[in-house]
PDB file of C-alpha atoms in Angstrom:
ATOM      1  CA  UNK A  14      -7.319 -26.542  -5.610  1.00 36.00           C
ATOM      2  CA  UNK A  15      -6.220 -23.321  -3.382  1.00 51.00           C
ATOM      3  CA  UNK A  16      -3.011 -21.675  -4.233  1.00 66.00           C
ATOM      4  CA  UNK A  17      -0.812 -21.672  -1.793  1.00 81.00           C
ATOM      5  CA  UNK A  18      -0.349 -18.775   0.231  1.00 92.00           C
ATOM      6  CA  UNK A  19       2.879 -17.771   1.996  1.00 96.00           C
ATOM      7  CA  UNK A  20       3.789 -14.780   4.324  1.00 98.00           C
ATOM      8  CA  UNK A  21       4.959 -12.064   1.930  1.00 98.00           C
ATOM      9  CA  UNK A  22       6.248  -8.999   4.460  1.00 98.00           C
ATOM     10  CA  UNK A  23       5.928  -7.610   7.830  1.00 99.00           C
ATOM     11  CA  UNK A  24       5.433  -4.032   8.115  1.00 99.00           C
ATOM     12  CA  UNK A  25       6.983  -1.331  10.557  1.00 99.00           C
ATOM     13  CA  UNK A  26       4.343   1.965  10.810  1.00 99.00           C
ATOM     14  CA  UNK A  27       6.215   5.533  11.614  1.00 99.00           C
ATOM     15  CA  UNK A  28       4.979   8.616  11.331  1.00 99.00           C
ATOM     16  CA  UNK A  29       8.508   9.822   9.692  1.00 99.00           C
ATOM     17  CA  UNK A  30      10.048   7.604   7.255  1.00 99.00           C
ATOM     18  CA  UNK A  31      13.454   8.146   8.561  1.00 98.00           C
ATOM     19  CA  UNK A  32      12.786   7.698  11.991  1.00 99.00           C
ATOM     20  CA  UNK A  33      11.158   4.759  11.490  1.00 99.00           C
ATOM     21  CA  UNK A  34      14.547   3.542   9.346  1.00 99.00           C
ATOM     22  CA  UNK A  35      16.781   4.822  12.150  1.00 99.00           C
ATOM     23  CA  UNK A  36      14.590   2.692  14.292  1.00 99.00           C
ATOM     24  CA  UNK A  37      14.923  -0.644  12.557  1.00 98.00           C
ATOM     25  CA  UNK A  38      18.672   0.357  12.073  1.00 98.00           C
ATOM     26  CA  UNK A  39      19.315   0.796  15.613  1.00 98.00           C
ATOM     27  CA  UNK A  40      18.040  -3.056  15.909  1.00 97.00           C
ATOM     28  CA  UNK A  41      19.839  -4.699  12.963  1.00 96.00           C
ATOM     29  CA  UNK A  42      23.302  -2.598  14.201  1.00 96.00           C
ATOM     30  CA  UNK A  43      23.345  -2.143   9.948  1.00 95.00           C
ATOM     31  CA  UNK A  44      22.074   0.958   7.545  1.00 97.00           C
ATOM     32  CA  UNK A  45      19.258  -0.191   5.750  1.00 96.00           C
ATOM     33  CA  UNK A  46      19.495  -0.614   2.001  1.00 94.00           C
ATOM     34  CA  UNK A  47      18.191   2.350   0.027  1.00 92.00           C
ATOM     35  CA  UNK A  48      15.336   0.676  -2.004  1.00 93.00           C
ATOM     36  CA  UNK A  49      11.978   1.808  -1.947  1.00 94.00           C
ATOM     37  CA  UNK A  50       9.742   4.163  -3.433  1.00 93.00           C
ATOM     38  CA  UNK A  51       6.520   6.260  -3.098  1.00 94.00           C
ATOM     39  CA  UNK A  52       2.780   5.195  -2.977  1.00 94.00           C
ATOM     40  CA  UNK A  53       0.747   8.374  -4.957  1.00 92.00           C
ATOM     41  CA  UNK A  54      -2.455   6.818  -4.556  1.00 92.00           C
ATOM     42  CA  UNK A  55      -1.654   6.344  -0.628  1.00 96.00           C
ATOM     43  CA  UNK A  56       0.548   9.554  -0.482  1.00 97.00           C
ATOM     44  CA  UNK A  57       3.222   6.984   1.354  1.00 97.00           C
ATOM     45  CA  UNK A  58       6.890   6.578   0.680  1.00 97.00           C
ATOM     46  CA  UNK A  59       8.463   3.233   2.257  1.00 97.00           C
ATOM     47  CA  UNK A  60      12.025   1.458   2.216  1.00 97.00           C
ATOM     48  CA  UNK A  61      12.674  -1.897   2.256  1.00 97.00           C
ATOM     49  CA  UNK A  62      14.839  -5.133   2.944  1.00 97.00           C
ATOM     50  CA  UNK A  63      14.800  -8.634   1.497  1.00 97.00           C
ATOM     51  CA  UNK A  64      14.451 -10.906   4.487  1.00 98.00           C
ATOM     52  CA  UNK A  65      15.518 -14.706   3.406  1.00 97.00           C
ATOM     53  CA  UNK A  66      14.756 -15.703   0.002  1.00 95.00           C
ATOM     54  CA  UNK A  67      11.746 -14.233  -0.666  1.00 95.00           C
ATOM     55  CA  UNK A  68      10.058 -12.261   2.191  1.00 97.00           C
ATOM     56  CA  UNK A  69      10.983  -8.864   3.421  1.00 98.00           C
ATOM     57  CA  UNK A  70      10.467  -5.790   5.645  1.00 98.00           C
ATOM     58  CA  UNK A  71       8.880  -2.911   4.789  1.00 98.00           C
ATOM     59  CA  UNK A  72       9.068   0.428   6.817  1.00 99.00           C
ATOM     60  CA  UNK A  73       6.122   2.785   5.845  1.00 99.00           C
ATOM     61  CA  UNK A  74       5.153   6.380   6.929  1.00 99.00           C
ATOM     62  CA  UNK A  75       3.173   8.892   5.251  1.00 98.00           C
ATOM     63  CA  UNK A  76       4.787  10.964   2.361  1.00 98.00           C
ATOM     64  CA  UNK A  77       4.902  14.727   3.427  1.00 97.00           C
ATOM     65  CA  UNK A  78       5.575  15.666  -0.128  1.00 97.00           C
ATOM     66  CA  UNK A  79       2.546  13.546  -1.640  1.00 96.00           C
ATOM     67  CA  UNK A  80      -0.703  15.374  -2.357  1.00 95.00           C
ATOM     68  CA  UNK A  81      -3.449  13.784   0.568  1.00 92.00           C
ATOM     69  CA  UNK A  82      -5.496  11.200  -0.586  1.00 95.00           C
ATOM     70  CA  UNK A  83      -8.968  11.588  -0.398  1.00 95.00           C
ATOM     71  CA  UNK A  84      -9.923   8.269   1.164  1.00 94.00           C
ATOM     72  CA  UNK A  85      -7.896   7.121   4.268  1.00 96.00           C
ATOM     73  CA  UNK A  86      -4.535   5.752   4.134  1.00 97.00           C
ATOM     74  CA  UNK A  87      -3.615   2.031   4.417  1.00 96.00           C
ATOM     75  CA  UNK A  88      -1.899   0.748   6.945  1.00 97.00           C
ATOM     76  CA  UNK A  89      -3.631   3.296   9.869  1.00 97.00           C
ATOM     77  CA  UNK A  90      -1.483   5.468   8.538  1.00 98.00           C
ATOM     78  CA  UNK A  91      -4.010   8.869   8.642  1.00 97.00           C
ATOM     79  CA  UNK A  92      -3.236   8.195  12.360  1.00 96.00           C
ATOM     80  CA  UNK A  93       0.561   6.713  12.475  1.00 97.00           C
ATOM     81  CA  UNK A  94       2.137   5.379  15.954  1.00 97.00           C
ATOM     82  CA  UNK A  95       3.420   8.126  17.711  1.00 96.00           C
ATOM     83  CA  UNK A  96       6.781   5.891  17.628  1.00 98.00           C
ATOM     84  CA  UNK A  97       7.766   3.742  15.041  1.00 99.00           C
ATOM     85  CA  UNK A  98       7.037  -0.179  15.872  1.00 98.00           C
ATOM     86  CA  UNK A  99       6.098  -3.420  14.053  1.00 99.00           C
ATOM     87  CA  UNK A 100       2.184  -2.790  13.165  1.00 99.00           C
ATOM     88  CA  UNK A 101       1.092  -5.470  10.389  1.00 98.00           C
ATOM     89  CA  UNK A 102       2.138  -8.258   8.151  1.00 99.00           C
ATOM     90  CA  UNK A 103       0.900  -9.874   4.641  1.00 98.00           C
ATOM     91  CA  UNK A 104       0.213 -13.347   3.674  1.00 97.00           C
ATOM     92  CA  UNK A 105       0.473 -13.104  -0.380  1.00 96.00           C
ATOM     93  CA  UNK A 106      -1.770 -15.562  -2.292  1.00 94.00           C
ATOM     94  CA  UNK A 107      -1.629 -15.803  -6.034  1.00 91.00           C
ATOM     95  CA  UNK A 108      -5.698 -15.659  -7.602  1.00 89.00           C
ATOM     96  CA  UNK A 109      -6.473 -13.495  -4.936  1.00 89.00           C
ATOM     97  CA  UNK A 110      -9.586 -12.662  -6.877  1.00 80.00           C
ATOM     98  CA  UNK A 111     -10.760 -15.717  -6.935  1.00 81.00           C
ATOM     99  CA  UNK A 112     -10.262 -17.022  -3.323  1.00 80.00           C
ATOM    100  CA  UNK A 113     -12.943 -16.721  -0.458  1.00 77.00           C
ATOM    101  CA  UNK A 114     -10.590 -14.155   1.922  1.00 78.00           C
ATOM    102  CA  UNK A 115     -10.989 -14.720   5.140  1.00 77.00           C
ATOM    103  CA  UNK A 116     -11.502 -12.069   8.232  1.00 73.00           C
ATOM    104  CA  UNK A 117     -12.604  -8.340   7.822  1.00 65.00           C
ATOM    105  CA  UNK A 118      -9.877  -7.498   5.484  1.00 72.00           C
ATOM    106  CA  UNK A 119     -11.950  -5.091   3.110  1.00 82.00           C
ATOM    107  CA  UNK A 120     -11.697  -5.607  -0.659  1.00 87.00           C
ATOM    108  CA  UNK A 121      -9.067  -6.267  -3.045  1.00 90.00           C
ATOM    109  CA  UNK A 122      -7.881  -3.002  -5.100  1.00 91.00           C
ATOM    110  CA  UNK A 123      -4.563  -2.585  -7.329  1.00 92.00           C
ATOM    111  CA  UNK A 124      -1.856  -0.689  -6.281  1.00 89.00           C
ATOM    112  CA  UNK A 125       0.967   0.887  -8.162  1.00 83.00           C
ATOM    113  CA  UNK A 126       4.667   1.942  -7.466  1.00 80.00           C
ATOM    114  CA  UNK A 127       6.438   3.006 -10.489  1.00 78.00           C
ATOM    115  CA  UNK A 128       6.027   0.198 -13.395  1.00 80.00           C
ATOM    116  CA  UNK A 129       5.417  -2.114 -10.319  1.00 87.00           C
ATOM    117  CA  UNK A 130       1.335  -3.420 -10.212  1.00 88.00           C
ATOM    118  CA  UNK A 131      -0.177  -5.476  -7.474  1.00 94.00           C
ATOM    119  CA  UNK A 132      -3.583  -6.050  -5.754  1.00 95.00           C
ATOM    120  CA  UNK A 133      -4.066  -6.192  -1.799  1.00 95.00           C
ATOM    121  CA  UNK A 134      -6.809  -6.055   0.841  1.00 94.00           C
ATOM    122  CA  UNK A 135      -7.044  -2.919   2.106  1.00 93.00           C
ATOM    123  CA  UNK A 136     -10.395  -1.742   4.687  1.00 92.00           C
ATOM    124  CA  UNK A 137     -12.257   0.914   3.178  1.00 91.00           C
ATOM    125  CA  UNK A 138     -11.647   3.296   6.097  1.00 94.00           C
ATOM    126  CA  UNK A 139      -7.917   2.171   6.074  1.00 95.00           C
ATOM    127  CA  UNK A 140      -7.659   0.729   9.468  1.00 94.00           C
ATOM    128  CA  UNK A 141      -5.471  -2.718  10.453  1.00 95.00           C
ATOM    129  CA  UNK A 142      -7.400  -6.065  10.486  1.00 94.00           C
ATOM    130  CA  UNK A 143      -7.740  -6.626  14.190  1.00 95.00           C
ATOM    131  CA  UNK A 144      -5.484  -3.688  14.934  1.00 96.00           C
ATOM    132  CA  UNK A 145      -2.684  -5.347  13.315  1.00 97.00           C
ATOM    133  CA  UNK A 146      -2.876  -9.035  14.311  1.00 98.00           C
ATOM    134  CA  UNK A 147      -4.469 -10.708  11.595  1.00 96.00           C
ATOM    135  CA  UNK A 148      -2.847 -10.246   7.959  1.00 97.00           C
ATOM    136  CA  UNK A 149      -3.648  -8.482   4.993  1.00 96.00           C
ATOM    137  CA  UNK A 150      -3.191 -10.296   1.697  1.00 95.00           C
ATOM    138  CA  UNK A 151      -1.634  -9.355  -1.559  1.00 95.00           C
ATOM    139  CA  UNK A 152      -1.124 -10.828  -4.852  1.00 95.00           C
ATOM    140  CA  UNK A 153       1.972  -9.910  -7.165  1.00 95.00           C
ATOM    141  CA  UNK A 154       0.284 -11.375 -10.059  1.00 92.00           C
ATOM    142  CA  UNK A 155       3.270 -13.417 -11.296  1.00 91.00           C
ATOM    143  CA  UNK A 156       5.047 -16.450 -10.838  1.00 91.00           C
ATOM    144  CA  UNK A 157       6.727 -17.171  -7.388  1.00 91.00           C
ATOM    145  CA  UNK A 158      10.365 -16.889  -9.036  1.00 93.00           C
ATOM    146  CA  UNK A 159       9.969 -13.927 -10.194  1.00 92.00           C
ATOM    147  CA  UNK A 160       7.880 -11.464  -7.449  1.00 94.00           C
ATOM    148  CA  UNK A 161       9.678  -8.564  -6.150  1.00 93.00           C
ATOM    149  CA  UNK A 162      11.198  -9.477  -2.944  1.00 92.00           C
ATOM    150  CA  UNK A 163      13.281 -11.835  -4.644  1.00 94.00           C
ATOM    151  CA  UNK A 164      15.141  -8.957  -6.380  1.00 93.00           C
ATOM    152  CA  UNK A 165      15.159  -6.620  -3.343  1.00 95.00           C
ATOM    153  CA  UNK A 166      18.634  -5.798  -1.650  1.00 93.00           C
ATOM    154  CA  UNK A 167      19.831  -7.927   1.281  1.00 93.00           C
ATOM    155  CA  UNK A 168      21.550  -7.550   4.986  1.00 94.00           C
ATOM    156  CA  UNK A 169      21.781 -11.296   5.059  1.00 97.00           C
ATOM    157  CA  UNK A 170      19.255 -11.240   7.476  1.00 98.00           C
ATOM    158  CA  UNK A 171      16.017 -14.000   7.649  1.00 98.00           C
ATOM    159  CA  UNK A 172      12.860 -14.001   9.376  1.00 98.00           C
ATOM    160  CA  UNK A 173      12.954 -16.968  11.952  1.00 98.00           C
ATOM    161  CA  UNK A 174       9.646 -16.249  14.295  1.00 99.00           C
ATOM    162  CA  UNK A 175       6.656 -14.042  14.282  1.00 99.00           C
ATOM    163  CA  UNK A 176       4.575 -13.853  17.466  1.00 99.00           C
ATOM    164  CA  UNK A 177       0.962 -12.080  17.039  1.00 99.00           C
ATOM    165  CA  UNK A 178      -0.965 -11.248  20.465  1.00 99.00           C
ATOM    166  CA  UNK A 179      -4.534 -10.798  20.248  1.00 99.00           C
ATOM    167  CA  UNK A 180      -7.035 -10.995  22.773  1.00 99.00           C
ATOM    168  CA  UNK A 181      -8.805 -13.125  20.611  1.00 98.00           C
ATOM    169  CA  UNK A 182      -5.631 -15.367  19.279  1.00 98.00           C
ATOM    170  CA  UNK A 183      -7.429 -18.903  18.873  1.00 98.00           C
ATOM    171  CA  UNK A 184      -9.892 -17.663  16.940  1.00 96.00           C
ATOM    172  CA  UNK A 185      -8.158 -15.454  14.893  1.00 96.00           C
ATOM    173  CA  UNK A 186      -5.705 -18.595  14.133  1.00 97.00           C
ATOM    174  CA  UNK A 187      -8.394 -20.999  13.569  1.00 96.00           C
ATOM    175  CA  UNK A 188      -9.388 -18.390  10.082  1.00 93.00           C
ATOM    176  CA  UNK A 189      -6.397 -18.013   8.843  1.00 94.00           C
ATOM    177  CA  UNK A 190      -5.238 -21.947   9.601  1.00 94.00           C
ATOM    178  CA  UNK A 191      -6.838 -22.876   6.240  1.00 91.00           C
ATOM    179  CA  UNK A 192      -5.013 -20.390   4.361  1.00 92.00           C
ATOM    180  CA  UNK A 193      -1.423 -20.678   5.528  1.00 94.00           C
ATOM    181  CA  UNK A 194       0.812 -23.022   7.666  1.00 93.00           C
ATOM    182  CA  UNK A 195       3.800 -21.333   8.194  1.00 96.00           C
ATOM    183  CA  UNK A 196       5.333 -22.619  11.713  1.00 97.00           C
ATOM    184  CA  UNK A 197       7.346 -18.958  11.943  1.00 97.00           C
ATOM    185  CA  UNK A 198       4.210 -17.689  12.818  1.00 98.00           C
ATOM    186  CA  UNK A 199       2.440 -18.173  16.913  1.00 98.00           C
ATOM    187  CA  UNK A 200      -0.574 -16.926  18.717  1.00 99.00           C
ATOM    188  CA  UNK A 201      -0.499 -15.538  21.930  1.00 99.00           C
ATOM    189  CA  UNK A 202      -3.496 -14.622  23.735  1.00 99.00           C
ATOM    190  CA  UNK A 203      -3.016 -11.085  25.601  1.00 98.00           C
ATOM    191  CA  UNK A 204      -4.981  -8.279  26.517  1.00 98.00           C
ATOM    192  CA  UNK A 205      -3.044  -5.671  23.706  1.00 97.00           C
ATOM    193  CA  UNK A 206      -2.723  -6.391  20.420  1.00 98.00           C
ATOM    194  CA  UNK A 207       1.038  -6.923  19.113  1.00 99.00           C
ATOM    195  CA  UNK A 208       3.452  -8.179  17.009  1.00 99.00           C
ATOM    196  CA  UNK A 209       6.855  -9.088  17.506  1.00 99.00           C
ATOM    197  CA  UNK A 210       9.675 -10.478  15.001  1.00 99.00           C
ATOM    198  CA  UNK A 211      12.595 -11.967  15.540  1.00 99.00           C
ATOM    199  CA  UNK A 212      15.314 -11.528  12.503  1.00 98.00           C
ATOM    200  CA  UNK A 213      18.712 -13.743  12.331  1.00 98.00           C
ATOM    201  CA  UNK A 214      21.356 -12.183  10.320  1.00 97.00           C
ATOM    202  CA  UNK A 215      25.453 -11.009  10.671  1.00 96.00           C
ATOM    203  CA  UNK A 216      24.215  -9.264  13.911  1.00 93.00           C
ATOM    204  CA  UNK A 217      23.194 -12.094  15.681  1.00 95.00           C
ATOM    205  CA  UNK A 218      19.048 -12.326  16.302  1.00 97.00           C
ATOM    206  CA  UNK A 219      17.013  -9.157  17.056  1.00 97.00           C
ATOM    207  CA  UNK A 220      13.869  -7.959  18.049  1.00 98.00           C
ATOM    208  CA  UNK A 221      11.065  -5.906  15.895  1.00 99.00           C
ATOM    209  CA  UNK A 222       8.292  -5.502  18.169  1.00 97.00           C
TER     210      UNK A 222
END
């Protein structure tokens, strides 16, 4: 039997870490909380947000005090957005090892931030899975009650929709429909690849696109 898999985070690119916070801020009319850490083996630093009970947002950029790795960065992130904007989300699926992943994700490798392990797919030149549009996965290696987003500081705010445009959205959809059912998440056909979010919280709904 497959484990289930759920959608874990979605992920805003900058190439500054704090204008990519001011960004989301400027959206959620609220500071963000202050959690988050660094990635040595990435040489990124990220903050973050519990969104709902146990998803949340991550906003990534590259670490200008981290020592360059010497293999590309996840995420795109040798080449980040030259303004911050939604760029990528993760499905996470316990077993990960053991499960037939679908798409051009690259392999499976173990991160580390502080006493926190995980694996996730990650392309071996660091690019986004169809530029962004179809998900990376991860696996917290624990049980569902106890993975990290459930512990992560919260605006009151939950993820209600994500809409993916990709030129080639059926098919794209038709991989990952054996993995995860999540009706948050559309396809939209479109020339450009992109993602857009829509977040209910205090604020009313807004917009991370």
């Amino acid at each position: 039997m497959t484990d289930s898999a759920k959608l874990d985070h979605i992920v805003v690119a900058s190439a500054d870490l704090d204008e990519g916070v001011a960004w989301v801020e400027q959206r959620l009319g609220l500071a963000l909380p202050a959690a988050g850490g660094k990635h040595p083996l990435m040489g990124t630093h990220n903050r973050l947000m519990r969104l709902g009970e146990a998803s949340f947002l991550e906003v990534i950029a590259p670490d200008p005090d981290a020592e360059a790795p010497t293999h590309p960065r996840w995420f795109g992130l040798d080449h980040p957005p030259a303004t911050p904007r939604l760029a990528h989300w993760l499905v996470r699926w316990p077993g990960l090892t053991r499960q037939a992943i679908p798409g051009v994700n690259g392999p499976a490798i173990r991160q580390r931030r502080g006493d926190l392990s995980w694996l996730i797919t990650v392309p071996e030149d660091g690019t986004l899975p169809h530029g962004g549009a179809f998900p990376s996965f991860l696996d917290w290696e624990m049980a569902e009650e106890a993975i990290p987003p459930r512990a992560m500081p919260s605006l009151g705010f939950d993820l209600t929709a994500l809409r993916v445009t990709h030129p080639e959205a059926p098919r794209l959809a038709e991989t990952l429909a054996p993995v995860l059912q999540d009706p948050r998440v559309s396809w939209r056909t479109g020339a450009e690849v992109a993602l857009s979010a829509t977040l209910a919280g205090p604020t009313g709904d807004c917009i991370l696109d």
